[in-house]
């Protein structure tokens, strides 16, 4: 092990020890002299990143943290269809263009999220799909958007959240407007259209609810494997499974064996496994900040250690970088359970939390 790696691991180990105390004060001391996640990830061959919006550009402290910690970004909503094509044939790429330009100016990769989803669709498209659906409404959109960013977006979430066993179908697919419009073939259509538009982009099926143990967890995992295996058998150009990783230690705890078995099945299909939207929700009442932070760090480390042990992961992105800008702050649950969520690696002042150290310690161990 080289000196740089030794110094890194020893400072992170100390941070790990600090977890057992109140942790925060010592961790903040260490953070002043630790390498960044971007440095650590590069050393282990990963890209590390977060979801971004152009409105964050105004926040100097936040943007310094993004430049320091990230080698990849994804648009939190500005590359979704309701923003890109607000009315049929009228496109607005301004937000996505600015984010892609920021990424490349800062030598970062850019993830495209997402081309086909049951949510975030403009009203005109929902009406068209429910009335007289046109395949062009799917394939031509993908050709235009993926073609525009050809060579500048390294991976695309082509289809997002196509599984939902709670809808009761034997194949576990979600009863979405896309399924109703085109049947199950919409998924293959989307991936073929994306591959034709950018043959070099990594094409990802992105989903949630497969990380933990909960009522529909087994069905979600088995339906996902069945769908991905079918796509591979039909020669569909799919390269990776995107695990959103909105972790929930209270209601959907991780069983390492269950998670490892699921991921091994995905790896056996010849697919990579990307971590695309990592955060840890904890609305549990009565927990101190220190306890919430400890649980979030332990949950993060448990999850990443299992995922990275498969050695087929290239990128790990959190859904936001700082608690200041988490979608969970808008969650209807947050005020109800009291307190502001703390789901991300940096706090409101961009100070590294125990979750930051958990990520750093997981990615510091080269498993690629
Ligand atoms: O604030 C802008 C407004 O200025 C603008 O005029 C308007 C145009 O539509 O958009 C407004 O922003 C809204 C944004 O939330 C505010 O943060 C977007 O409309 C709205 O789409 C966006 O919601 C996003 C949601 O996906 C739906 O797109 C959330 O930010 C985002 O965190 C959430 O992310 C999803 C992933 O895509 C998929 N996985 C789950 C994850 C969390 O729900």
mmCIF file of C-alpha atoms and ligand atoms in Angstrom:
data_model
loop_
_atom_site.group_PDB
_atom_site.id
_atom_site.type_symbol
_atom_site.label_atom_id
_atom_site.label_comp_id
_atom_site.label_asym_id
_atom_site.label_seq_id
_atom_site.Cartn_x
_atom_site.Cartn_y
_atom_site.Cartn_z
ATOM 1 C CA UNK A 1 0.000 0.000 0.000
ATOM 2 C CA UNK A 2 1.501 3.381 -0.975
ATOM 3 C CA UNK A 3 2.125 6.151 1.590
ATOM 4 C CA UNK A 4 -0.726 8.300 0.343
ATOM 5 C CA UNK A 5 -3.214 5.462 0.699
ATOM 6 C CA UNK A 6 -1.793 4.625 4.173
ATOM 7 C CA UNK A 7 -2.180 8.215 5.378
ATOM 8 C CA UNK A 8 -5.687 8.330 3.980
ATOM 9 C CA UNK A 9 -6.801 5.080 5.545
ATOM 10 C CA UNK A 10 -5.235 5.968 8.911
ATOM 11 C CA UNK A 11 -7.026 9.352 9.013
ATOM 12 C CA UNK A 12 -10.259 7.654 8.010
ATOM 13 C CA UNK A 13 -9.714 4.918 10.573
ATOM 14 C CA UNK A 14 -9.296 7.608 13.218
ATOM 15 C CA UNK A 15 -12.518 9.151 11.955
ATOM 16 C CA UNK A 16 -14.092 5.763 12.317
ATOM 17 C CA UNK A 17 -12.945 5.612 15.931
ATOM 18 C CA UNK A 18 -14.348 9.094 16.386
ATOM 19 C CA UNK A 19 -17.774 7.687 15.489
ATOM 20 C CA UNK A 20 -17.830 5.842 18.745
ATOM 21 C CA UNK A 21 -17.439 9.103 20.686
ATOM 22 C CA UNK A 22 -19.768 11.946 19.930
ATOM 23 C CA UNK A 23 -17.858 11.834 16.687
ATOM 24 C CA UNK A 24 -18.853 15.145 15.192
ATOM 25 C CA UNK A 25 -16.190 17.402 16.694
ATOM 26 C CA UNK A 26 -13.344 15.007 15.948
ATOM 27 C CA UNK A 27 -14.696 14.281 12.462
ATOM 28 C CA UNK A 28 -14.879 17.987 11.668
ATOM 29 C CA UNK A 29 -11.238 18.384 12.801
ATOM 30 C CA UNK A 30 -10.151 15.563 10.489
ATOM 31 C CA UNK A 31 -12.151 16.945 7.593
ATOM 32 C CA UNK A 32 -9.845 19.969 7.392
ATOM 33 C CA UNK A 33 -6.983 17.794 6.286
ATOM 34 C CA UNK A 34 -8.616 14.760 4.634
ATOM 35 C CA UNK A 35 -8.550 14.091 0.932
ATOM 36 C CA UNK A 36 -11.834 14.734 -0.852
ATOM 37 C CA UNK A 37 -14.267 12.044 -1.968
ATOM 38 C CA UNK A 38 -13.228 12.917 -5.508
ATOM 39 C CA UNK A 39 -9.553 12.205 -4.624
ATOM 40 C CA UNK A 40 -10.349 8.980 -2.795
ATOM 41 C CA UNK A 41 -12.695 7.729 -5.505
ATOM 42 C CA UNK A 42 -10.152 8.455 -8.227
ATOM 43 C CA UNK A 43 -7.589 6.404 -6.324
ATOM 44 C CA UNK A 44 -9.972 3.452 -6.309
ATOM 45 C CA UNK A 45 -11.270 3.913 -9.865
ATOM 46 C CA UNK A 46 -14.759 5.261 -9.082
ATOM 47 C CA UNK A 47 -16.577 8.407 -10.042
ATOM 48 C CA UNK A 48 -18.380 10.060 -7.146
ATOM 49 C CA UNK A 49 -21.070 12.678 -7.483
ATOM 50 C CA UNK A 50 -24.397 14.215 -6.643
ATOM 51 C CA UNK A 51 -27.667 15.500 -8.056
ATOM 52 C CA UNK A 52 -27.601 19.189 -8.954
ATOM 53 C CA UNK A 53 -29.871 21.990 -10.163
ATOM 54 C CA UNK A 54 -28.859 25.286 -11.769
ATOM 55 C CA UNK A 55 -30.412 27.159 -8.838
ATOM 56 C CA UNK A 56 -27.544 25.836 -6.704
ATOM 57 C CA UNK A 57 -25.058 27.832 -8.788
ATOM 58 C CA UNK A 58 -25.901 30.841 -6.603
ATOM 59 C CA UNK A 59 -24.687 29.101 -3.437
ATOM 60 C CA UNK A 60 -20.883 29.700 -3.409
ATOM 61 C CA UNK A 61 -20.171 27.439 -0.428
ATOM 62 C CA UNK A 62 -22.214 24.601 -1.928
ATOM 63 C CA UNK A 63 -20.591 24.933 -5.329
ATOM 64 C CA UNK A 64 -17.128 24.837 -3.752
ATOM 65 C CA UNK A 65 -18.143 21.579 -2.075
ATOM 66 C CA UNK A 66 -19.416 20.116 -5.355
ATOM 67 C CA UNK A 67 -16.179 21.003 -7.156
ATOM 68 C CA UNK A 68 -14.162 19.569 -4.234
ATOM 69 C CA UNK A 69 -16.047 16.332 -3.688
ATOM 70 C CA UNK A 70 -17.545 15.348 -7.053
ATOM 71 C CA UNK A 71 -16.293 13.978 -10.367
ATOM 72 C CA UNK A 72 -19.798 13.415 -11.744
ATOM 73 C CA UNK A 73 -23.167 15.170 -11.541
ATOM 74 C CA UNK A 74 -26.744 14.417 -12.564
ATOM 75 C CA UNK A 75 -29.672 16.818 -13.007
ATOM 76 C CA UNK A 76 -32.127 16.461 -10.133
ATOM 77 C CA UNK A 77 -35.001 17.377 -12.473
ATOM 78 C CA UNK A 78 -33.772 19.558 -15.334
ATOM 79 C CA UNK A 79 -33.182 16.674 -17.757
ATOM 80 C CA UNK A 80 -36.680 15.280 -17.300
ATOM 81 C CA UNK A 81 -39.274 15.447 -20.021
ATOM 82 C CA UNK A 82 -41.614 18.012 -18.400
ATOM 83 C CA UNK A 83 -38.686 20.453 -18.442
ATOM 84 C CA UNK A 84 -37.063 19.475 -21.760
ATOM 85 C CA UNK A 85 -40.283 19.279 -23.833
ATOM 86 C CA UNK A 86 -42.941 21.341 -22.028
ATOM 87 C CA UNK A 87 -45.127 21.305 -25.131
ATOM 88 C CA UNK A 88 -44.993 18.915 -28.065
ATOM 89 C CA UNK A 89 -42.060 19.689 -30.304
ATOM 90 C CA UNK A 90 -41.029 22.729 -28.247
ATOM 91 C CA UNK A 91 -37.753 22.004 -26.424
ATOM 92 C CA UNK A 92 -36.021 23.873 -23.613
ATOM 93 C CA UNK A 93 -32.489 22.587 -23.050
ATOM 94 C CA UNK A 94 -31.231 25.686 -21.210
ATOM 95 C CA UNK A 95 -31.037 24.134 -17.743
ATOM 96 C CA UNK A 96 -29.495 20.873 -18.906
ATOM 97 C CA UNK A 97 -27.054 22.702 -21.186
ATOM 98 C CA UNK A 98 -25.839 24.798 -18.238
ATOM 99 C CA UNK A 99 -25.393 21.723 -16.033
ATOM 100 C CA UNK A 100 -23.554 19.782 -18.756
ATOM 101 C CA UNK A 101 -21.311 22.797 -19.400
ATOM 102 C CA UNK A 102 -20.554 23.105 -15.666
ATOM 103 C CA UNK A 103 -19.694 19.410 -15.508
ATOM 104 C CA UNK A 104 -17.298 19.530 -18.425
ATOM 105 C CA UNK A 105 -15.704 22.833 -17.304
ATOM 106 C CA UNK A 106 -14.917 21.108 -13.984
ATOM 107 C CA UNK A 107 -13.734 17.868 -15.607
ATOM 108 C CA UNK A 108 -16.774 15.984 -14.348
ATOM 109 C CA UNK A 109 -18.904 13.346 -16.019
ATOM 110 C CA UNK A 110 -22.631 13.913 -16.507
ATOM 111 C CA UNK A 111 -25.414 11.353 -16.015
ATOM 112 C CA UNK A 112 -28.663 11.730 -17.965
ATOM 113 C CA UNK A 113 -31.772 11.220 -15.800
ATOM 114 C CA UNK A 114 -34.271 10.131 -17.084
ATOM 115 C CA UNK A 115 -35.686 9.489 -20.557
ATOM 116 C CA UNK A 116 -38.760 7.342 -19.726
ATOM 117 C CA UNK A 117 -40.517 7.572 -16.350
ATOM 118 C CA UNK A 118 -44.128 7.350 -15.182
ATOM 119 C CA UNK A 119 -43.671 10.741 -13.486
ATOM 120 C CA UNK A 120 -42.423 14.224 -14.484
ATOM 121 C CA UNK A 121 -44.139 14.071 -17.876
ATOM 122 C CA UNK A 122 -45.706 17.153 -19.473
ATOM 123 C CA UNK A 123 -49.500 17.216 -19.572
ATOM 124 C CA UNK A 124 -49.642 17.084 -23.381
ATOM 125 C CA UNK A 125 -47.715 13.780 -23.375
ATOM 126 C CA UNK A 126 -49.912 12.189 -20.730
ATOM 127 C CA UNK A 127 -52.972 13.168 -22.764
ATOM 128 C CA UNK A 128 -51.444 11.776 -25.973
ATOM 129 C CA UNK A 129 -50.423 8.492 -24.352
ATOM 130 C CA UNK A 130 -53.892 8.058 -22.868
ATOM 131 C CA UNK A 131 -55.611 8.957 -26.132
ATOM 132 C CA UNK A 132 -53.814 7.928 -29.333
ATOM 133 C CA UNK A 133 -50.262 6.939 -28.356
ATOM 134 C CA UNK A 134 -47.613 7.361 -31.063
ATOM 135 C CA UNK A 135 -44.366 5.330 -30.817
ATOM 136 C CA UNK A 136 -42.587 8.468 -32.060
ATOM 137 C CA UNK A 137 -43.608 10.088 -28.801
ATOM 138 C CA UNK A 138 -41.121 7.733 -27.207
ATOM 139 C CA UNK A 139 -38.452 6.972 -29.807
ATOM 140 C CA UNK A 140 -38.192 10.381 -31.494
ATOM 141 C CA UNK A 141 -37.851 12.130 -28.124
ATOM 142 C CA UNK A 142 -35.025 9.800 -27.126
ATOM 143 C CA UNK A 143 -33.298 10.225 -30.492
ATOM 144 C CA UNK A 144 -33.444 14.018 -30.178
ATOM 145 C CA UNK A 145 -32.289 14.283 -26.552
ATOM 146 C CA UNK A 146 -29.645 11.544 -26.524
ATOM 147 C CA UNK A 147 -28.454 12.665 -29.959
ATOM 148 C CA UNK A 148 -28.058 16.262 -28.761
ATOM 149 C CA UNK A 149 -25.744 15.199 -25.928
ATOM 150 C CA UNK A 150 -23.964 12.430 -27.826
ATOM 151 C CA UNK A 151 -20.471 12.051 -26.390
ATOM 152 C CA UNK A 152 -21.187 14.514 -23.551
ATOM 153 C CA UNK A 153 -23.471 12.372 -21.358
ATOM 154 C CA UNK A 154 -21.606 9.182 -20.446
ATOM 155 C CA UNK A 155 -24.616 7.290 -19.080
ATOM 156 C CA UNK A 156 -28.389 7.545 -19.326
ATOM 157 C CA UNK A 157 -31.141 6.301 -17.048
ATOM 158 C CA UNK A 158 -33.111 5.182 -20.089
ATOM 159 C CA UNK A 159 -36.061 3.782 -18.120
ATOM 160 C CA UNK A 160 -36.768 4.685 -14.487
ATOM 161 C CA UNK A 161 -38.918 2.681 -12.057
ATOM 162 C CA UNK A 162 -40.698 0.284 -14.444
ATOM 163 C CA UNK A 163 -41.276 -2.266 -11.671
ATOM 164 C CA UNK A 164 -44.037 -2.182 -9.076
ATOM 165 C CA UNK A 165 -45.287 -5.591 -7.840
ATOM 166 C CA UNK A 166 -47.965 -3.797 -5.808
ATOM 167 C CA UNK A 167 -49.778 -3.209 -9.125
ATOM 168 C CA UNK A 168 -50.497 -6.939 -9.154
ATOM 169 C CA UNK A 169 -49.156 -7.986 -12.574
ATOM 170 C CA UNK A 170 -47.543 -11.437 -12.760
ATOM 171 C CA UNK A 171 -44.409 -9.865 -14.263
ATOM 172 C CA UNK A 172 -44.270 -7.250 -11.496
ATOM 173 C CA UNK A 173 -44.235 -4.387 -14.005
ATOM 174 C CA UNK A 174 -45.680 -1.010 -13.057
ATOM 175 C CA UNK A 175 -49.044 -0.167 -14.643
ATOM 176 C CA UNK A 176 -47.636 3.075 -16.079
ATOM 177 C CA UNK A 177 -48.875 5.281 -18.921
ATOM 178 C CA UNK A 178 -46.043 3.799 -21.017
ATOM 179 C CA UNK A 179 -47.117 0.196 -20.390
ATOM 180 C CA UNK A 180 -50.730 1.047 -21.112
ATOM 181 C CA UNK A 181 -49.736 2.831 -24.330
ATOM 182 C CA UNK A 182 -47.246 0.378 -25.838
ATOM 183 C CA UNK A 183 -47.330 -2.807 -23.735
ATOM 184 C CA UNK A 184 -44.192 -4.289 -22.213
ATOM 185 C CA UNK A 185 -42.182 -3.577 -25.393
ATOM 186 C CA UNK A 186 -41.823 0.124 -24.449
ATOM 187 C CA UNK A 187 -38.767 -0.768 -22.376
ATOM 188 C CA UNK A 188 -36.902 -2.493 -25.230
ATOM 189 C CA UNK A 189 -37.960 0.292 -27.635
ATOM 190 C CA UNK A 190 -36.467 2.926 -25.342
ATOM 191 C CA UNK A 191 -33.113 1.180 -24.958
ATOM 192 C CA UNK A 192 -32.761 0.501 -28.687
ATOM 193 C CA UNK A 193 -33.572 4.146 -29.483
ATOM 194 C CA UNK A 194 -31.013 5.387 -26.946
ATOM 195 C CA UNK A 195 -28.309 3.043 -28.244
ATOM 196 C CA UNK A 196 -28.924 4.142 -31.807
ATOM 197 C CA UNK A 197 -28.633 7.796 -30.752
ATOM 198 C CA UNK A 198 -25.388 7.302 -28.812
ATOM 199 C CA UNK A 199 -23.759 3.876 -29.235
ATOM 200 C CA UNK A 200 -21.057 4.761 -26.699
ATOM 201 C CA UNK A 201 -23.305 5.804 -23.818
ATOM 202 C CA UNK A 202 -23.792 3.398 -20.915
ATOM 203 C CA UNK A 203 -27.517 2.586 -20.838
ATOM 204 C CA UNK A 204 -28.993 2.064 -17.384
ATOM 205 C CA UNK A 205 -32.232 0.716 -15.981
ATOM 206 C CA UNK A 206 -32.738 2.734 -12.770
ATOM 207 C CA UNK A 207 -34.964 1.766 -9.846
ATOM 208 C CA UNK A 208 -35.471 1.833 -6.083
ATOM 209 C CA UNK A 209 -36.985 -0.481 -3.441
ATOM 210 C CA UNK A 210 -34.572 -3.383 -3.993
ATOM 211 C CA UNK A 211 -32.049 -2.372 -1.323
ATOM 212 C CA UNK A 212 -33.796 -3.417 1.891
ATOM 213 C CA UNK A 213 -36.089 -5.953 3.499
ATOM 214 C CA UNK A 214 -39.735 -4.907 3.365
ATOM 215 C CA UNK A 215 -43.162 -6.108 2.238
ATOM 216 C CA UNK A 216 -42.504 -5.963 -1.536
ATOM 217 C CA UNK A 217 -38.710 -6.232 -1.411
ATOM 218 C CA UNK A 218 -38.409 -9.858 -2.575
ATOM 219 C CA UNK A 219 -40.990 -9.396 -5.338
ATOM 220 C CA UNK A 220 -39.288 -6.179 -6.494
ATOM 221 C CA UNK A 221 -35.940 -7.939 -6.669
ATOM 222 C CA UNK A 222 -37.238 -11.056 -8.441
ATOM 223 C CA UNK A 223 -39.289 -9.034 -10.954
ATOM 224 C CA UNK A 224 -36.224 -6.878 -11.648
ATOM 225 C CA UNK A 225 -34.059 -9.930 -12.349
ATOM 226 C CA UNK A 226 -36.783 -11.441 -14.563
ATOM 227 C CA UNK A 227 -37.103 -8.206 -16.564
ATOM 228 C CA UNK A 228 -33.338 -7.672 -16.944
ATOM 229 C CA UNK A 229 -32.724 -11.324 -17.873
ATOM 230 C CA UNK A 230 -35.397 -11.077 -20.570
ATOM 231 C CA UNK A 231 -33.822 -7.917 -21.964
ATOM 232 C CA UNK A 232 -30.386 -9.541 -22.102
ATOM 233 C CA UNK A 233 -31.859 -12.658 -23.752
ATOM 234 C CA UNK A 234 -33.474 -10.461 -26.452
ATOM 235 C CA UNK A 235 -30.202 -8.644 -27.106
ATOM 236 C CA UNK A 236 -31.465 -5.310 -25.756
ATOM 237 C CA UNK A 237 -28.518 -2.855 -25.404
ATOM 238 C CA UNK A 238 -28.531 -2.433 -21.610
ATOM 239 C CA UNK A 239 -25.286 -2.031 -19.696
ATOM 240 C CA UNK A 240 -26.097 -1.394 -16.032
ATOM 241 C CA UNK A 241 -28.607 -1.554 -13.228
ATOM 242 C CA UNK A 242 -28.927 1.759 -11.369
ATOM 243 C CA UNK A 243 -29.686 1.330 -7.673
ATOM 244 C CA UNK A 244 -31.226 4.585 -6.465
ATOM 245 C CA UNK A 245 -30.360 3.659 -2.853
ATOM 246 C CA UNK A 246 -32.802 5.872 -0.977
ATOM 247 C CA UNK A 247 -31.900 3.902 2.140
ATOM 248 C CA UNK A 248 -34.369 3.562 5.012
ATOM 249 C CA UNK A 249 -32.762 1.884 8.059
ATOM 250 C CA UNK A 250 -35.976 1.944 10.082
ATOM 251 C CA UNK A 251 -38.609 0.660 7.662
ATOM 252 C CA UNK A 252 -36.477 -1.137 5.068
ATOM 253 C CA UNK A 253 -33.343 -2.411 6.833
ATOM 254 C CA UNK A 254 -30.553 -3.949 4.772
ATOM 255 C CA UNK A 255 -29.878 -7.677 5.032
ATOM 256 C CA UNK A 256 -26.362 -8.031 3.561
ATOM 257 C CA UNK A 257 -26.998 -11.601 2.364
ATOM 258 C CA UNK A 258 -30.270 -10.706 0.602
ATOM 259 C CA UNK A 259 -28.660 -7.672 -1.038
ATOM 260 C CA UNK A 260 -25.506 -9.565 -2.052
ATOM 261 C CA UNK A 261 -27.523 -12.424 -3.605
ATOM 262 C CA UNK A 262 -29.615 -9.956 -5.625
ATOM 263 C CA UNK A 263 -26.573 -8.074 -6.847
ATOM 264 C CA UNK A 264 -24.764 -11.290 -7.738
ATOM 265 C CA UNK A 265 -27.717 -12.245 -9.954
ATOM 266 C CA UNK A 266 -27.417 -8.878 -11.698
ATOM 267 C CA UNK A 267 -23.666 -9.304 -12.093
ATOM 268 C CA UNK A 268 -24.249 -12.800 -13.512
ATOM 269 C CA UNK A 269 -26.354 -11.152 -16.247
ATOM 270 C CA UNK A 270 -23.232 -9.253 -17.297
ATOM 271 C CA UNK A 271 -24.526 -5.903 -16.010
ATOM 272 C CA UNK A 272 -22.658 -3.204 -14.087
ATOM 273 C CA UNK A 273 -24.248 -1.863 -10.864
ATOM 274 C CA UNK A 274 -24.280 1.922 -10.361
ATOM 275 C CA UNK A 275 -25.353 3.724 -7.172
ATOM 276 C CA UNK A 276 -27.396 6.602 -8.545
ATOM 277 C CA UNK A 277 -29.358 8.482 -5.811
ATOM 278 C CA UNK A 278 -27.854 7.565 -2.424
ATOM 279 C CA UNK A 279 -29.318 9.161 0.685
ATOM 280 C CA UNK A 280 -30.539 7.912 4.088
ATOM 281 C CA UNK A 281 -33.976 8.854 5.339
ATOM 282 C CA UNK A 282 -34.508 8.789 9.085
ATOM 283 C CA UNK A 283 -37.661 10.459 10.325
ATOM 284 C CA UNK A 284 -37.634 8.369 13.528
ATOM 285 C CA UNK A 285 -38.824 10.379 16.466
ATOM 286 C CA UNK A 286 -36.659 11.159 19.450
ATOM 287 C CA UNK A 287 -33.262 10.488 17.990
ATOM 288 C CA UNK A 288 -30.428 12.950 18.682
ATOM 289 C CA UNK A 289 -28.510 14.421 15.740
ATOM 290 C CA UNK A 290 -25.516 12.347 16.775
ATOM 291 C CA UNK A 291 -27.550 9.137 16.792
ATOM 292 C CA UNK A 292 -29.162 9.940 13.419
ATOM 293 C CA UNK A 293 -25.738 10.640 11.957
ATOM 294 C CA UNK A 294 -24.287 7.447 13.391
ATOM 295 C CA UNK A 295 -27.118 5.327 12.015
ATOM 296 C CA UNK A 296 -26.896 7.005 8.604
ATOM 297 C CA UNK A 297 -23.145 6.360 8.478
ATOM 298 C CA UNK A 298 -23.491 2.725 9.523
ATOM 299 C CA UNK A 299 -26.308 2.154 7.010
ATOM 300 C CA UNK A 300 -24.290 3.779 4.230
ATOM 301 C CA UNK A 301 -21.166 1.762 4.975
ATOM 302 C CA UNK A 302 -23.114 -1.527 5.219
ATOM 303 C CA UNK A 303 -24.788 -0.841 1.862
ATOM 304 C CA UNK A 304 -21.711 0.340 -0.027
ATOM 305 C CA UNK A 305 -19.477 -2.432 1.325
ATOM 306 C CA UNK A 306 -21.900 -5.021 -0.087
ATOM 307 C CA UNK A 307 -22.357 -3.249 -3.432
ATOM 308 C CA UNK A 308 -18.654 -2.556 -3.985
ATOM 309 C CA UNK A 309 -17.693 -6.128 -3.019
ATOM 310 C CA UNK A 310 -19.190 -7.234 -6.380
ATOM 311 C CA UNK A 311 -16.511 -5.138 -8.181
ATOM 312 C CA UNK A 312 -18.866 -4.043 -10.973
ATOM 313 C CA UNK A 313 -19.548 -0.456 -9.838
ATOM 314 C CA UNK A 314 -18.158 2.600 -11.621
ATOM 315 C CA UNK A 315 -20.034 5.471 -10.005
ATOM 316 C CA UNK A 316 -21.660 6.410 -6.714
ATOM 317 C CA UNK A 317 -23.905 9.486 -6.648
ATOM 318 C CA UNK A 318 -25.834 10.928 -3.733
ATOM 319 C CA UNK A 319 -29.167 12.622 -4.288
ATOM 320 C CA UNK A 320 -27.910 16.054 -3.358
ATOM 321 C CA UNK A 321 -24.633 16.619 -1.492
ATOM 322 C CA UNK A 322 -25.733 18.683 1.503
ATOM 323 C CA UNK A 323 -28.699 18.336 3.861
ATOM 324 C CA UNK A 324 -29.445 21.929 2.884
ATOM 325 C CA UNK A 325 -30.715 20.720 -0.480
ATOM 326 C CA UNK A 326 -32.447 17.384 -0.056
ATOM 327 C CA UNK A 327 -35.722 16.428 -1.687
ATOM 328 C CA UNK A 328 -36.599 14.960 1.720
ATOM 329 C CA UNK A 329 -36.769 18.469 3.193
ATOM 330 C CA UNK A 330 -39.889 18.876 1.094
ATOM 331 C CA UNK A 331 -41.155 15.506 2.245
ATOM 332 C CA UNK A 332 -44.561 15.486 3.869
ATOM 333 C CA UNK A 333 -43.023 13.288 6.550
ATOM 334 C CA UNK A 334 -40.279 15.657 7.642
ATOM 335 C CA UNK A 335 -42.261 18.210 9.679
ATOM 336 C CA UNK A 336 -44.561 15.470 10.997
ATOM 337 C CA UNK A 337 -41.712 13.508 12.542
ATOM 338 C CA UNK A 338 -40.063 16.651 13.780
ATOM 339 C CA UNK A 339 -36.658 17.995 12.878
ATOM 340 C CA UNK A 340 -35.078 18.494 9.495
ATOM 341 C CA UNK A 341 -33.895 15.361 7.650
ATOM 342 C CA UNK A 342 -30.132 14.727 7.569
ATOM 343 C CA UNK A 343 -29.827 12.269 4.651
ATOM 344 C CA UNK A 344 -26.597 13.422 2.959
ATOM 345 C CA UNK A 345 -22.786 13.488 3.478
ATOM 346 C CA UNK A 346 -22.517 17.229 4.239
ATOM 347 C CA UNK A 347 -24.536 19.287 6.701
ATOM 348 C CA UNK A 348 -26.171 22.653 6.018
ATOM 349 C CA UNK A 349 -22.807 24.390 6.421
ATOM 350 C CA UNK A 350 -21.054 21.918 4.034
ATOM 351 C CA UNK A 351 -19.216 20.304 6.959
ATOM 352 C CA UNK A 352 -18.512 16.591 6.508
ATOM 353 C CA UNK A 353 -20.758 14.310 8.581
ATOM 354 C CA UNK A 354 -20.130 10.704 9.655
ATOM 355 C CA UNK A 355 -21.900 9.641 6.409
ATOM 356 C CA UNK A 356 -19.115 11.384 4.463
ATOM 357 C CA UNK A 357 -16.543 9.263 6.304
ATOM 358 C CA UNK A 358 -18.574 6.120 5.748
ATOM 359 C CA UNK A 359 -18.528 6.735 1.989
ATOM 360 C CA UNK A 360 -14.829 7.614 2.095
ATOM 361 C CA UNK A 361 -13.960 4.433 3.976
ATOM 362 C CA UNK A 362 -16.010 2.254 1.621
ATOM 363 C CA UNK A 363 -14.554 3.663 -1.584
ATOM 364 C CA UNK A 364 -10.995 3.841 -0.219
ATOM 365 C CA UNK A 365 -10.755 0.059 -0.397
ATOM 366 C CA UNK A 366 -10.019 -0.638 -4.044
ATOM 367 C CA UNK A 367 -12.326 -3.454 -5.129
ATOM 368 C CA UNK A 368 -12.290 -2.830 -8.878
HETATM 369 O O1 LIG B 1 -38.551 25.180 -8.804
HETATM 370 C C1 LIG B 1 -38.794 24.887 -10.179
HETATM 371 C C2 LIG B 1 -39.501 26.017 -10.868
HETATM 372 O O2 LIG B 1 -38.674 27.180 -10.818
HETATM 373 C C3 LIG B 1 -39.761 25.638 -12.297
HETATM 374 O O3 LIG B 1 -40.493 26.639 -12.942
HETATM 375 C C4 LIG B 1 -40.526 24.323 -12.364
HETATM 376 C C5 LIG B 1 -40.638 23.881 -13.818
HETATM 377 O O4 LIG B 1 -41.299 22.655 -13.835
HETATM 378 O O5 LIG B 1 -39.824 23.294 -11.665
HETATM 379 C C6 LIG B 1 -39.593 23.615 -10.304
HETATM 380 O O6 LIG B 1 -38.795 22.597 -9.772
HETATM 381 C C7 LIG B 1 -39.430 21.424 -9.307
HETATM 382 C C8 LIG B 1 -38.374 20.825 -8.365
HETATM 383 O O7 LIG B 1 -38.785 19.547 -7.894
HETATM 384 C C9 LIG B 1 -38.132 21.749 -7.192
HETATM 385 O O8 LIG B 1 -37.018 21.213 -6.496
HETATM 386 C C10 LIG B 1 -39.698 20.452 -10.450
HETATM 387 O O9 LIG B 1 -40.780 20.910 -11.238
HETATM 388 C C11 LIG B 1 -40.026 19.058 -9.911
HETATM 389 O O10 LIG B 1 -40.085 18.112 -10.993
HETATM 390 C C12 LIG B 1 -38.929 18.619 -8.960
HETATM 391 O O11 LIG B 1 -39.275 17.369 -8.372
HETATM 392 C C13 LIG B 1 -38.249 16.374 -8.465
HETATM 393 C C14 LIG B 1 -38.933 15.016 -8.578
HETATM 394 O O12 LIG B 1 -37.919 13.986 -8.690
HETATM 395 C C15 LIG B 1 -39.822 14.927 -9.800
HETATM 396 O O13 LIG B 1 -39.089 15.276 -10.942
HETATM 397 C C16 LIG B 1 -37.362 16.404 -7.212
HETATM 398 O O14 LIG B 1 -36.646 17.630 -7.159
HETATM 399 C C17 LIG B 1 -36.370 15.240 -7.274
HETATM 400 O O15 LIG B 1 -35.616 15.159 -6.074
HETATM 401 C C18 LIG B 1 -37.098 13.915 -7.498
HETATM 402 O O16 LIG B 1 -36.100 12.950 -7.733
HETATM 403 C C19 LIG B 1 -36.566 11.590 -7.877
HETATM 404 C C20 LIG B 1 -35.771 10.936 -9.001
HETATM 405 O O17 LIG B 1 -35.950 11.651 -10.220
HETATM 406 C C21 LIG B 1 -36.172 9.470 -9.159
HETATM 407 N N1 LIG B 1 -35.993 8.760 -7.887
HETATM 408 C C22 LIG B 1 -36.737 9.361 -6.759
HETATM 409 C C23 LIG B 1 -36.295 10.824 -6.584
HETATM 410 C C24 LIG B 1 -36.971 11.445 -5.371
HETATM 411 O O18 LIG B 1 -38.356 11.504 -5.585
#
